[in-house]
Amino acid sequence: MSTDALVLDDVTLTYGSATAVFGLSLTVGAGEAVGILGRNGAGKTTTLRGILGSGVRRKGSIRYFGEEIGGMRADQVARKGIGWVPDDRRIYTTLTVRENLLLASRERSGPAKEAVDEAVAAVPLVEKLLPRKGVQLSGGEQQAVAIARAVVGRPKVLLLDEPAEGLAPIIVESLQQSVIELSRSGMTILIAEQNLNFVLGATQRVCVLDSGREVLTCSSEEFGNSPELQNQHLAIS
Ligand code: ATP
């Protein structure tokens, strides 16, 4: 089996006749955490959609632990072990948080309680929310539940789409800690995010996109230590 969790090779992603990502090549090692950075509209979300096979047309090769998944549907990709935390969270608002997690646990074997316990251990913010209905949750709480729900599926690779967007700093910090712990436990992580601190604290490498093209891939440390690189690639002119 390949030791690379994801290998994107010359991947082009289109919506109808509009190309959003041009010839992207990116490798994510097993157990590695990588951030996708870029200004608004750079193609971060589209890249995750391309890997998942959801809502975007793909050209090029996407391999998951050596297996080509570029032609698979999103449900097939998910069953392979790729978890997805969408930016709009998609919590069932009429169900409680516990019920949301139990629903997700139907996809896996073993006791449902174990699944909920695992999710709570991974995302401690969720514990006090278990009896609450989805509709009663703040944006940050919904995000915590969305990550916990993905963990229930025991993914080998977790794709997070803008997990910090619009959230209070204290929640962002707690969710970042959860992602760091998941990464430490061996999960491969790919985060599309505009919040630079979130990405730099949770990843080992970053890939920067600009207008759908990769313009830089380097260590998170190098990017974090270089105001010049940040200015060049992320500042709004
Ligand atoms: P943001 O941080 O603003 O979400 P992003 O880097 O995630 O930006 P994408 O959402 O991937 O960027 O968008 C990349 C390009 O694709 C943009 O030009 C956007 O307008 C376009 N796009 C995104 N979704 C669709 C869609 N469903 N149909 C058509 N074009 C789309």
Coordinates of C-alpha atoms and ligand atoms in Angstrom, one line a residue:
M1 CA 0.0 0.0 0.0
S2 CA 1.2 3.5 -0.8
T3 CA 2.4 5.5 2.2
D4 CA 0.9 8.6 0.7
A5 CA -2.7 9.2 1.8
L6 CA -3.6 11.4 -1.1
V7 CA -1.9 12.1 -4.4
L8 CA -3.5 14.7 -6.7
D9 CA -1.8 14.6 -10.1
D10 CA -2.6 17.4 -12.6
V11 CA -6.2 17.8 -11.3
T12 CA -8.4 20.3 -13.1
L13 CA -11.8 21.0 -11.6
T14 CA -14.7 22.7 -13.4
Y15 CA -18.2 23.9 -12.8
G16 CA -20.0 23.7 -16.1
S17 CA -17.7 25.6 -18.5
A18 CA -15.9 27.5 -15.7
T19 CA -12.6 26.1 -14.5
A20 CA -11.9 26.7 -10.8
V21 CA -8.7 24.7 -10.2
F22 CA -6.1 24.3 -12.9
G23 CA -3.7 21.3 -13.0
L24 CA -3.2 20.9 -9.3
S25 CA -0.6 18.4 -8.1
L26 CA -0.4 17.8 -4.4
T27 CA 0.7 14.9 -2.2
V28 CA -0.4 14.4 1.4
G29 CA 1.5 11.8 3.3
A30 CA -0.2 9.3 5.6
G31 CA -0.6 11.0 9.0
E32 CA 0.3 14.4 7.6
A33 CA -1.7 17.6 8.2
V34 CA -1.8 20.0 5.3
G35 CA -3.5 23.4 4.9
I36 CA -4.8 24.8 1.7
L37 CA -4.6 28.6 1.8
G38 CA -5.6 31.4 -0.6
R39 CA -7.7 34.4 -1.0
N40 CA -11.5 34.3 -1.6
G41 CA -12.3 32.3 -4.7
A42 CA -8.8 30.8 -4.9
G43 CA -10.2 27.3 -5.2
K44 CA -9.7 25.9 -1.7
T45 CA -13.2 24.5 -1.2
T46 CA -13.3 23.3 -4.8
T47 CA -10.2 21.3 -4.2
L48 CA -11.8 19.5 -1.3
R49 CA -15.0 18.9 -3.4
G50 CA -12.8 17.5 -6.1
I51 CA -11.2 14.9 -3.7
L52 CA -14.6 14.0 -2.4
G53 CA -16.2 13.9 -5.9
S54 CA -19.0 16.2 -5.0
G55 CA -20.5 18.9 -7.2
V56 CA -17.6 19.5 -9.5
R57 CA -16.2 17.9 -12.7
R58 CA -12.8 16.4 -12.4
K59 CA -9.9 15.7 -14.8
G60 CA -6.6 14.2 -13.8
S61 CA -5.7 11.6 -11.2
I62 CA -6.6 11.4 -7.5
R63 CA -5.2 8.5 -5.6
Y64 CA -6.1 7.5 -2.1
F65 CA -3.5 5.2 -0.5
G66 CA -2.5 4.2 -4.1
E67 CA -6.1 3.6 -5.3
E68 CA -7.6 5.8 -8.0
I69 CA -10.7 7.5 -6.7
G70 CA -11.0 10.3 -9.2
G71 CA -13.9 8.6 -10.9
M72 CA -15.8 7.6 -7.8
R73 CA -19.0 9.2 -6.4
A74 CA -18.9 11.0 -3.1
D75 CA -20.6 8.2 -1.2
Q76 CA -18.1 5.7 -2.5
V77 CA -15.2 8.0 -1.5
A78 CA -16.6 8.4 1.9
R79 CA -16.9 4.7 2.4
K80 CA -13.2 4.3 1.5
G81 CA -12.4 6.3 4.6
I82 CA -12.4 10.0 3.7
G83 CA -14.4 12.1 6.2
W84 CA -15.8 15.5 5.3
V85 CA -16.6 18.5 7.5
P86 CA -18.5 20.8 5.1
D87 CA -18.4 24.6 5.6
D88 CA -22.2 24.7 6.1
R89 CA -22.0 21.9 8.8
R90 CA -25.3 20.2 7.8
I91 CA -26.4 19.3 11.3
Y92 CA -29.9 17.9 11.6
T93 CA -31.5 20.7 13.5
T94 CA -34.6 18.8 14.7
L95 CA -32.4 16.1 16.3
T96 CA -30.3 16.3 19.4
V97 CA -26.5 16.3 19.1
R98 CA -26.5 12.8 20.5
E99 CA -29.0 11.7 17.8
N100 CA -26.9 13.4 15.1
L101 CA -23.9 11.4 16.3
L102 CA -25.9 8.1 16.6
L103 CA -27.1 8.6 13.1
A104 CA -23.6 8.9 11.8
S105 CA -22.6 5.8 13.8
R106 CA -25.0 3.5 11.8
E107 CA -22.2 3.5 9.1
R108 CA -19.8 1.7 11.4
S109 CA -19.7 -1.5 13.4
G110 CA -19.6 -1.8 17.2
P111 CA -21.7 -0.3 19.9
A112 CA -23.2 3.1 19.1
K113 CA -22.3 4.4 22.6
E114 CA -18.7 3.8 21.9
A115 CA -19.0 5.9 18.8
V116 CA -20.4 8.8 20.8
D117 CA -17.7 8.4 23.5
E118 CA -15.0 8.5 20.8
A119 CA -16.5 11.6 19.2
V120 CA -16.7 13.4 22.6
A121 CA -13.1 12.4 23.5
A122 CA -12.0 13.9 20.2
V123 CA -14.0 17.0 20.4
P124 CA -14.6 17.7 24.1
L125 CA -16.7 20.8 23.4
V126 CA -19.5 18.4 22.3
E127 CA -20.0 16.7 25.6
K128 CA -22.2 19.4 27.2
L129 CA -24.1 19.7 23.9
L130 CA -25.3 16.1 23.6
P131 CA -28.9 16.7 24.9
R132 CA -29.4 19.9 22.8
K133 CA -31.3 20.1 19.6
G134 CA -29.3 21.1 16.5
V135 CA -31.4 24.3 16.2
Q136 CA -30.2 25.5 19.6
L137 CA -26.6 25.4 18.7
S138 CA -24.4 28.4 17.9
G139 CA -22.2 28.4 14.8
G140 CA -19.2 27.3 16.8
E141 CA -21.1 24.6 18.5
Q142 CA -22.4 23.3 15.1
Q143 CA -18.9 23.2 13.8
A144 CA -17.8 21.2 16.9
V145 CA -20.6 18.7 16.2
A146 CA -19.8 18.5 12.5
I147 CA -16.2 17.6 13.3
A148 CA -17.3 15.1 16.0
R149 CA -19.8 13.5 13.5
A150 CA -17.0 13.1 11.0
V151 CA -14.8 11.4 13.6
V152 CA -17.6 8.9 14.3
G153 CA -17.0 7.5 10.8
R154 CA -13.4 6.7 11.8
P155 CA -11.9 8.3 8.7
K156 CA -8.3 7.8 7.7
V157 CA -8.3 11.1 6.0
L158 CA -10.3 14.1 7.2
L159 CA -11.2 17.1 4.9
L160 CA -12.1 20.2 6.8
D161 CA -13.7 23.1 4.9
E162 CA -13.2 26.5 6.6
P163 CA -13.7 25.1 10.1
A164 CA -12.8 28.4 11.8
E165 CA -14.9 30.7 9.6
G166 CA -16.9 33.3 11.5
L167 CA -16.3 31.7 14.9
A168 CA -15.3 33.3 18.2
P169 CA -11.5 33.0 19.0
I170 CA -12.1 30.8 22.1
I171 CA -14.0 28.2 20.0
V172 CA -11.5 28.4 17.2
E173 CA -8.7 27.6 19.7
S174 CA -10.6 24.6 21.1
L175 CA -11.5 23.2 17.7
Q176 CA -7.9 23.7 16.6
Q177 CA -6.8 21.7 19.6
S178 CA -9.2 18.9 18.6
V179 CA -7.7 18.9 15.1
I180 CA -4.2 18.8 16.5
E181 CA -5.1 15.8 18.7
L182 CA -6.7 14.0 15.7
S183 CA -3.6 14.6 13.7
R184 CA -1.4 13.3 16.6
S185 CA -3.5 10.2 16.7
G186 CA -2.4 9.4 13.1
M187 CA -5.3 10.8 11.1
T188 CA -4.4 12.5 7.8
I189 CA -5.8 16.0 7.7
L190 CA -6.5 18.4 4.9
I191 CA -7.8 21.9 5.9
A192 CA -9.1 24.5 3.5
E193 CA -9.1 27.7 5.6
Q194 CA -8.5 31.5 5.5
N195 CA -7.6 31.7 9.2
L196 CA -3.9 31.6 9.0
N197 CA -3.3 31.0 12.7
F198 CA -5.6 28.0 12.7
V199 CA -3.8 26.4 9.7
L200 CA -0.3 27.2 10.9
G201 CA -1.0 25.7 14.4
A202 CA -2.6 22.5 13.1
T203 CA -0.5 21.6 10.0
Q204 CA 3.0 20.7 8.9
R205 CA 2.7 22.0 5.4
V206 CA 0.7 24.5 3.4
C207 CA -0.3 24.7 -0.2
V208 CA -1.2 28.2 -1.4
L209 CA -3.7 28.6 -4.3
D210 CA -4.2 31.8 -6.3
S211 CA -7.0 32.0 -8.9
G212 CA -7.1 28.2 -9.0
R213 CA -3.4 27.6 -9.4
E214 CA -0.9 26.4 -6.9
V215 CA 1.6 29.1 -6.3
L216 CA 3.5 27.8 -3.3
T217 CA 3.9 24.7 -1.2
C218 CA 6.2 24.8 1.8
S219 CA 6.4 23.9 5.5
S220 CA 3.9 25.7 7.7
E221 CA 6.8 26.8 9.8
E222 CA 8.5 28.6 6.8
F223 CA 5.2 30.2 5.8
G224 CA 4.5 31.3 9.4
N225 CA 7.9 32.8 9.8
S226 CA 7.7 34.8 6.6
P227 CA 5.5 37.9 6.6
E228 CA 6.8 38.5 3.0
L229 CA 5.3 35.2 1.8
Q230 CA 2.1 35.9 3.7
N231 CA 1.8 39.3 2.3
Q232 CA 2.6 38.2 -1.2
H233 CA 0.1 35.4 -1.3
L234 CA -2.7 36.3 1.1
A235 CA -2.9 40.1 1.4
I236 CA -5.8 41.7 -0.3
S237 CA -4.5 44.3 -2.7
Ligands
ATP1 P1 -13.8 31.1 -0.3 O1 -12.8 31.2 0.8 O2 -14.3 32.4 -0.7 O3 -14.8 30.0 -0.1 P2 -12.3 29.3 -2.1 O4 -10.8 29.4 -2.2 O5 -12.8 28.2 -1.2 O6 -12.9 30.7 -1.6 P3 -14.0 28.2 -4.1 O7 -15.2 28.3 -3.4 O8 -13.3 26.9 -4.4 O9 -12.9 29.2 -3.5 O10 -14.2 28.9 -5.6 C1 -13.3 28.8 -6.6 C2 -14.0 29.4 -7.9 O11 -15.0 28.6 -8.3 C3 -14.6 30.8 -7.6 O12 -14.4 31.6 -8.8 C4 -16.0 30.6 -7.4 O13 -16.8 31.6 -7.9 C5 -16.3 29.3 -8.3 N1 -17.3 28.5 -7.8 C6 -17.4 27.9 -6.6 N2 -18.5 27.2 -6.5 C7 -19.2 27.2 -7.7 C8 -20.4 26.6 -8.2 N3 -21.1 25.8 -7.5 N4 -20.7 26.9 -9.5 C9 -19.9 27.7 -10.3 N5 -18.7 28.3 -9.8 C10 -18.4 28.1 -8.5

